[in-house]
Amino acid sequence: MHPTHHPSYEILLDYAAGNLPIAPSVIIATHCSICQDCNDTLDTINITGAALMDDLNDDIFDFSSLDKVLSKLEFQSNENDTKIENNNGVFDFNIPKTLQKYIPDSFNWKNLSSGVKTAELLTDDGFNLDIYKIKSGYQIPKHTHTGFEYTMVLDGGFTDNQKYFARGDFSLLDNSSEHSPKADPDKDCYCIVSMNSQIKLTGPIGRFINLINF
Amino acid sequence: MFFYSFNTHTKLPVYKCTDKTYAPNMKNDVLEDNDVIQDYSYLIDEIANNQNKQAFIKLFKHFAPRIKTFIKKTGLSLNEAEDLAQETMITVWNKAKLFKKDKSAASTWIFAIARNKRIDHLRKQKHPIPHTEDLLNESDLNINNHDLIIEKEQMFTYIKSEISKLPLEQAIVLKKSFFEGMSHIQISKDLSIPLGTVKSRIRLALTSIRKKMKGLH
Ligand SMILES: [Zn+2]
């Protein structure tokens, strides 16, 4: 699969070095698991980190710990690791393996508006990870965020600010971007979304919905 | 084409990763305590196939001090650094069978385990890692075959020497990311330089390293 929209190098570096919270990290890992190009960049980042670490040494290392470690080594049998079973949860499309362990067996869908449902997958370090279902043809009212919004399309697609986002595509928005994504007319769109902020609806109808739903 | 020639002072013969036969006297050579470049992939194979504790000791002597220094640098205590270095090495023993030498050098694999141990230590949930099976399922399998033939240990040695030649301003940003746990936004604040400058330094550094990696085939 060849997604068109990718996380930038600095986001991939933040993720790989462990400087990005878990929720957006799940989105980056999932994107990299289906994007050869970003996976290659990740290889570059990993080799870079390893090269820098290999240059470190510690002259005063106490090797007496070696005996302790050796005593803890156990014989490893030749059995293969158990394979993860496919678990698509309630979905009729393919959920990437990387994401599967965050998908619960049953969902507590919350209606955000007539065309949008969400369910929370996890929350950590100020960031939520949610799955969004946007009804086919539905356009989310114009809004901004008070923080960051990481998104990856799982199924279907949407158009936002004249760009098209299909399965696997990634988007990162900050508080400067106002947007109003519209789902494909013929198919419901599913995304994973991570935010550390509130949505602020900005259109005239949006301000009204703000009061009711958000 | 692969132009980089392996260091001549290594004791080990150059071989392709697909080659399962090794020089018969290699075992003694490789397990001898000396300063020559080690084939760490071979040592991990020894653990995977023969539960070879001598091979483990070799790996421990090289990697444990570096992992400990790394963890200490990131701001954790001496005890935490010691514990995580030991845990990493025990994981190397336990997961040796999962190491794929056609995919990465031993150093890249082991240091990634160490990095993930540090991240997991600081968080409630495990660091998510891309499941490569997804890529195999989804990609058109047009991966350049040369990728699989290149000896990853040689590649690592070469890339390491290239990384040491990076402009200082780029190296500093990378070190802050890996060793000081700073996001690119935090680096920009820490160095009092614009966010765009941090981003372009990261991009320049990674693009040039990536080009070097690609230039090998
Ligand atoms: Zn990508």
XYZ file of C-alpha atoms and ligand atoms in Angstrom:
432
model
C 0.000 0.000 0.000
C 1.278 3.454 -0.853
C -0.271 6.207 1.234
C 0.034 9.755 -0.132
C 0.143 11.707 3.126
C 2.907 10.803 5.597
C 4.125 11.899 9.016
C 7.116 14.265 8.746
C 10.671 13.211 9.661
C 10.563 15.089 12.973
C 7.358 13.283 14.010
C 8.866 9.921 13.060
C 11.966 10.810 15.098
C 9.881 11.912 18.109
C 7.992 8.633 17.899
C 11.028 6.368 17.489
C 13.015 8.037 20.260
C 10.032 7.741 22.615
C 9.317 11.460 22.777
C 5.745 11.272 21.523
C 2.895 10.218 23.864
C 1.385 6.745 23.459
C -1.860 7.735 21.710
C -0.285 9.511 18.718
C 2.518 6.897 18.803
C -0.074 4.189 18.088
C -1.143 6.151 14.989
C 2.468 6.563 13.791
C 3.273 2.880 14.417
C 0.128 1.840 12.547
C 0.952 4.089 9.597
C 4.545 2.799 9.457
C 3.269 -0.767 9.535
C 1.490 -0.256 6.206
C 3.756 2.360 4.588
C 7.005 1.079 3.082
C 8.403 4.570 2.717
C 7.931 5.565 6.361
C 9.084 2.137 7.465
C 12.335 2.785 5.563
C 12.681 6.163 7.269
C 12.166 4.410 10.592
C 15.000 2.014 9.700
C 17.198 5.043 9.073
C 16.220 6.546 12.420
C 16.833 3.268 14.252
C 20.263 2.785 12.719
C 21.087 6.415 13.589
C 20.046 5.962 17.219
C 22.027 2.736 17.444
C 25.131 4.336 15.906
C 25.004 7.192 18.433
C 24.508 4.738 21.300
C 27.328 2.512 20.109
C 29.679 5.459 20.591
C 28.862 5.625 24.297
C 30.947 3.691 26.752
C 31.302 3.469 30.476
C 34.797 2.934 31.797
C 33.582 2.280 35.285
C 31.125 -0.448 34.374
C 30.943 -3.057 37.111
C 30.962 -6.458 35.452
C 29.984 -8.261 38.664
C 26.406 -7.866 37.408
C 27.259 -10.323 34.651
C 27.113 -13.282 37.067
C 23.720 -12.169 38.275
C 22.457 -11.933 34.702
C 23.964 -15.291 33.725
C 22.159 -16.944 36.626
C 18.871 -15.612 35.271
C 19.272 -17.024 31.757
C 16.961 -19.917 31.151
C 16.921 -22.504 28.457
C 14.702 -21.339 25.609
C 12.670 -24.054 23.991
C 12.327 -24.152 20.230
C 8.622 -23.463 20.273
C 7.522 -20.652 18.076
C 5.968 -17.614 19.599
C 2.234 -17.723 19.543
C 0.855 -15.890 16.549
C -1.594 -13.095 17.085
C -5.007 -14.060 15.792
C -6.762 -11.696 13.455
C -9.099 -9.578 15.452
C -11.068 -7.039 13.517
C -13.471 -6.440 16.367
C -16.790 -5.208 15.102
C -15.398 -3.961 11.794
C -15.929 -5.420 8.357
C -12.661 -3.998 7.022
C -9.116 -5.057 7.792
C -7.656 -3.524 10.953
C -3.816 -3.381 10.750
C -2.227 -5.841 13.231
C -0.358 -3.025 14.962
C -3.668 -1.465 15.950
C -5.589 -4.639 16.788
C -4.500 -4.917 20.399
C -6.023 -1.510 21.147
C -9.399 -2.468 19.694
C -11.801 -3.685 22.397
C -14.328 -6.452 21.808
C -17.268 -4.161 22.250
C -17.613 -0.476 21.622
C -19.216 2.273 23.544
C -20.087 4.549 20.633
C -20.844 8.143 21.430
C -22.781 10.300 18.958
C -20.956 13.563 18.367
C -23.503 14.739 15.828
C -25.898 13.183 13.342
C -23.028 12.037 11.122
C -20.162 11.347 13.529
C -19.697 8.632 16.123
C -16.623 8.110 18.268
C -15.344 5.484 20.658
C -12.333 5.890 22.912
C -9.486 3.382 22.592
C -7.135 4.830 25.198
C -6.095 7.980 26.960
C -2.617 8.735 28.264
C -0.420 11.743 28.922
C -3.122 14.216 27.896
C -3.785 12.562 24.542
C -6.862 10.516 23.638
C -6.930 7.857 20.996
C -10.381 7.525 19.460
C -11.913 5.777 16.531
C -14.175 8.016 14.440
C -16.935 6.925 12.133
C -18.063 9.599 9.693
C -21.234 8.760 7.775
C -20.897 8.626 3.990
C -21.300 12.081 2.486
C -21.311 13.823 5.861
C -19.251 16.982 6.298
C -18.006 17.798 9.794
C -18.752 21.468 10.584
C -15.833 23.892 10.352
C -13.670 23.734 13.453
C -10.235 24.354 14.940
C -8.397 22.679 17.804
C -6.729 24.044 20.860
C -3.858 21.573 20.399
C -2.798 18.841 17.992
C -4.890 16.423 15.984
C -3.251 13.276 14.563
C -5.383 11.270 12.138
C -5.038 8.132 10.047
C -7.705 6.765 7.731
C -8.626 3.132 8.390
C -11.347 2.710 5.783
C -13.086 4.881 3.234
C -11.781 8.380 2.666
C -12.427 12.066 3.148
C -11.649 15.384 1.528
C -10.293 18.210 3.650
C -8.978 21.607 2.523
C -8.929 20.315 -1.062
C -6.763 17.337 -0.189
C -7.952 13.764 -0.429
C -7.178 11.280 2.354
C -7.583 7.557 1.682
C -6.859 4.414 3.689
C -3.452 4.684 5.362
C -3.137 8.438 4.889
C -1.880 10.489 7.808
C -2.646 14.050 8.791
C -1.407 16.293 11.576
C -3.137 19.565 12.352
C -2.283 22.166 14.948
C -4.294 25.007 16.425
C -3.678 27.200 13.381
C -5.645 25.010 11.020
C -9.373 25.345 10.536
C -10.918 22.439 8.714
C -14.090 20.703 7.712
C -13.511 17.149 6.459
C -16.150 15.551 4.233
C -16.526 11.775 3.949
C -16.745 10.013 0.568
C -20.339 10.048 -0.736
C -20.581 6.268 -1.151
C -18.823 4.900 1.910
C -18.602 5.470 5.654
C -15.175 6.682 6.711
C -13.340 5.253 9.708
C -10.298 7.000 11.203
C -8.121 6.760 14.276
C -7.693 10.179 15.799
C -5.499 11.402 18.622
C -6.031 14.823 20.182
C -4.768 16.640 23.224
C -7.373 19.309 22.953
C -10.966 20.276 22.616
C -12.603 20.735 19.274
C -13.797 24.302 18.725
C -16.467 24.584 16.097
C -16.108 27.812 14.204
C -18.902 28.064 11.599
C -22.279 29.613 12.513
C -23.963 26.206 12.760
C -20.882 24.937 14.533
C -21.178 27.414 17.332
C -24.681 26.144 17.916
C -23.585 22.481 17.958
C -20.731 23.447 20.290
C -23.262 24.219 22.954
C -25.138 20.989 22.549
C -22.643 18.278 21.763
C -19.126 19.286 22.667
C 26.436 -1.964 -6.201
C 27.980 -2.373 -2.813
C 31.262 -0.525 -2.800
C 32.104 -0.347 0.820
C 34.874 -2.778 1.669
C 34.871 -4.267 5.100
C 37.584 -3.242 7.505
C 40.621 -5.316 6.800
C 41.657 -5.733 10.408
C 38.585 -7.746 11.231
C 39.247 -11.356 12.024
C 36.033 -12.478 10.475
C 35.518 -13.426 6.871
C 32.993 -11.391 4.941
C 29.946 -13.453 4.183
C 26.479 -12.951 2.868
C 23.587 -13.211 5.256
C 22.162 -16.077 3.248
C 25.337 -18.100 3.733
C 24.868 -20.518 6.587
C 28.361 -21.952 6.557
C 31.069 -20.302 8.555
C 34.780 -20.882 8.776
C 35.266 -23.888 11.080
C 37.723 -22.110 13.354
C 35.478 -19.108 13.660
C 33.932 -20.082 16.943
C 37.254 -19.836 18.765
C 38.162 -16.631 17.025
C 34.922 -14.915 17.660
C 34.733 -15.840 21.305
C 38.251 -14.761 22.064
C 38.549 -11.561 24.014
C 40.042 -8.999 21.700
C 39.431 -5.569 20.314
C 38.725 -6.403 16.703
C 35.326 -5.769 15.201
C 32.985 -8.478 16.295
C 30.279 -10.055 14.237
C 27.536 -9.517 16.751
C 24.910 -11.085 14.491
C 26.811 -14.337 14.640
C 26.820 -14.154 18.443
C 23.033 -13.704 18.528
C 22.688 -16.708 16.206
C 24.852 -18.694 18.605
C 22.425 -17.850 21.408
C 19.386 -18.656 19.276
C 20.700 -21.969 17.999
C 23.043 -23.224 20.707
C 22.145 -21.351 23.888
C 25.788 -20.326 23.849
C 26.570 -18.484 27.083
C 30.063 -17.520 25.911
C 28.471 -15.703 22.992
C 26.170 -13.973 25.451
C 29.103 -12.841 27.604
C 30.715 -11.299 24.523
C 27.567 -9.377 23.706
C 27.138 -8.347 27.331
C 30.647 -6.925 27.518
C 30.095 -4.731 24.506
C 26.479 -3.685 24.952
C 25.693 -3.591 28.689
C 28.050 -0.664 29.492
C 26.772 1.325 26.518
C 23.136 0.687 27.392
C 23.786 1.707 30.985
C 25.479 4.942 29.887
C 22.608 5.627 27.509
C 19.937 5.138 30.206
C 21.897 7.295 32.656
C 22.233 10.036 30.046
C 18.474 10.119 29.555
C 18.108 11.169 33.180
C 17.317 7.946 34.995
C 19.170 6.911 38.140
C 22.258 4.722 38.267
C 20.194 1.843 39.671
C 17.549 2.163 36.984
C 20.287 2.277 34.341
C 21.896 -0.863 35.757
C 18.537 -2.689 35.968
C 17.425 -1.732 32.464
C 20.809 -2.716 30.998
C 20.481 -6.141 32.621
C 16.845 -6.481 31.536
C 17.783 -5.581 27.968
C 20.495 -8.238 27.866
C 18.136 -10.876 29.310
C 15.634 -9.945 26.590
C 18.400 -10.392 23.992
C 18.879 -13.938 25.304
C 15.155 -14.691 25.388
C 14.309 -13.164 21.989
C 17.473 -14.170 20.105
C 15.363 -16.345 17.792
C 13.357 -13.324 16.681
C 16.467 -11.469 15.498
C 16.602 -11.277 11.711
C 20.070 -10.518 10.457
C 18.819 -9.860 6.953
C 16.721 -7.005 8.393
C 19.081 -5.217 10.758
C 22.481 -5.205 12.373
C 22.771 -6.678 15.855
C 23.536 -3.229 17.304
C 20.409 -1.710 15.777
C 18.292 -4.535 17.171
C 19.801 -4.519 20.677
C 19.786 -0.741 21.073
C 16.157 -0.633 19.907
C 15.310 -3.097 22.696
C 17.149 -0.832 25.162
C 15.322 2.267 23.923
C 11.975 0.544 24.204
C 12.811 -0.690 27.737
C 13.494 2.904 28.742
C 10.256 4.154 27.170
C 8.210 1.334 28.738
C 9.822 2.034 32.111
C 8.525 5.616 31.998
C 5.011 4.778 30.866
C 2.025 2.748 31.903
C 1.564 1.265 28.441
C 4.016 -0.403 26.096
C 5.585 1.544 23.251
C 3.711 0.570 20.074
C 5.957 -0.986 17.435
C 4.916 -1.476 13.795
C 3.897 -5.028 13.078
C 5.861 -5.764 9.931
C 3.444 -8.485 8.911
C 1.111 -5.642 7.930
C 3.695 -4.356 5.500
C 4.184 -7.770 3.929
C 0.440 -8.161 3.573
C -0.122 -4.723 2.141
C 2.955 -3.878 0.123
C 3.356 -4.924 -3.469
C 6.408 -6.886 -2.364
C 8.519 -4.685 -4.593
C 11.205 -4.438 -1.944
C 14.553 -4.148 -3.594
C 16.099 -7.595 -3.421
C 19.550 -6.129 -2.887
C 18.293 -5.066 0.522
C 18.280 -8.648 1.626
C 21.743 -9.448 0.327
C 23.613 -6.564 1.882
C 25.448 -7.526 4.957
C 23.780 -5.446 7.637
C 26.756 -5.524 9.988
C 28.948 -3.919 7.335
C 26.231 -1.425 6.587
C 26.062 -0.510 10.277
C 29.820 0.017 10.550
C 29.756 2.177 7.450
C 26.708 4.221 8.468
C 28.160 4.731 11.931
C 31.278 6.288 10.451
C 29.132 8.483 8.192
C 26.991 9.635 11.130
C 30.129 10.715 12.970
C 30.768 13.098 10.044
C 27.384 14.855 10.308
C 27.545 18.620 10.886
C 27.634 19.312 14.621
C 24.374 21.297 14.581
C 22.570 18.265 13.127
C 24.221 15.800 15.496
C 23.232 17.911 18.512
C 19.565 17.780 17.545
C 19.690 13.992 17.082
C 21.463 13.503 20.414
C 18.914 15.661 22.231
C 16.193 13.494 20.762
C 17.771 10.117 21.595
C 19.637 10.947 24.801
C 17.713 13.762 26.418
C 14.177 12.633 25.680
C 13.255 15.884 23.940
C 10.636 16.205 21.227
C 11.520 18.460 18.299
C 9.371 21.178 19.894
C 11.286 20.906 23.178
C 14.608 20.981 21.296
C 13.583 24.224 19.631
C 12.888 25.768 23.062
C 16.014 24.281 24.633
C 18.338 25.606 21.936
C 16.315 28.816 21.457
C 16.144 28.254 17.720
C 13.060 28.385 15.475
C 10.993 25.212 15.100
C 11.603 25.327 11.342
C 15.366 25.167 11.923
C 15.043 22.069 14.112
C 12.823 20.421 11.515
C 15.204 21.166 8.660
C 18.222 19.883 10.634
C 16.395 16.629 11.331
C 15.350 16.354 7.692
C 18.853 17.096 6.378
C 20.498 14.597 8.730
C 18.051 11.761 8.051
C 17.946 12.380 4.298
C 21.716 12.232 4.016
C 21.942 9.056 6.135
C 19.148 7.483 4.148
C 20.923 8.351 0.904
C 24.088 6.701 2.206
C 22.105 3.578 3.093
C 20.535 3.500 -0.358
C 23.873 4.201 -2.005
C 24.988 0.811 -0.798
C 22.837 -0.959 -3.318
Zn 4.186 6.958 5.232
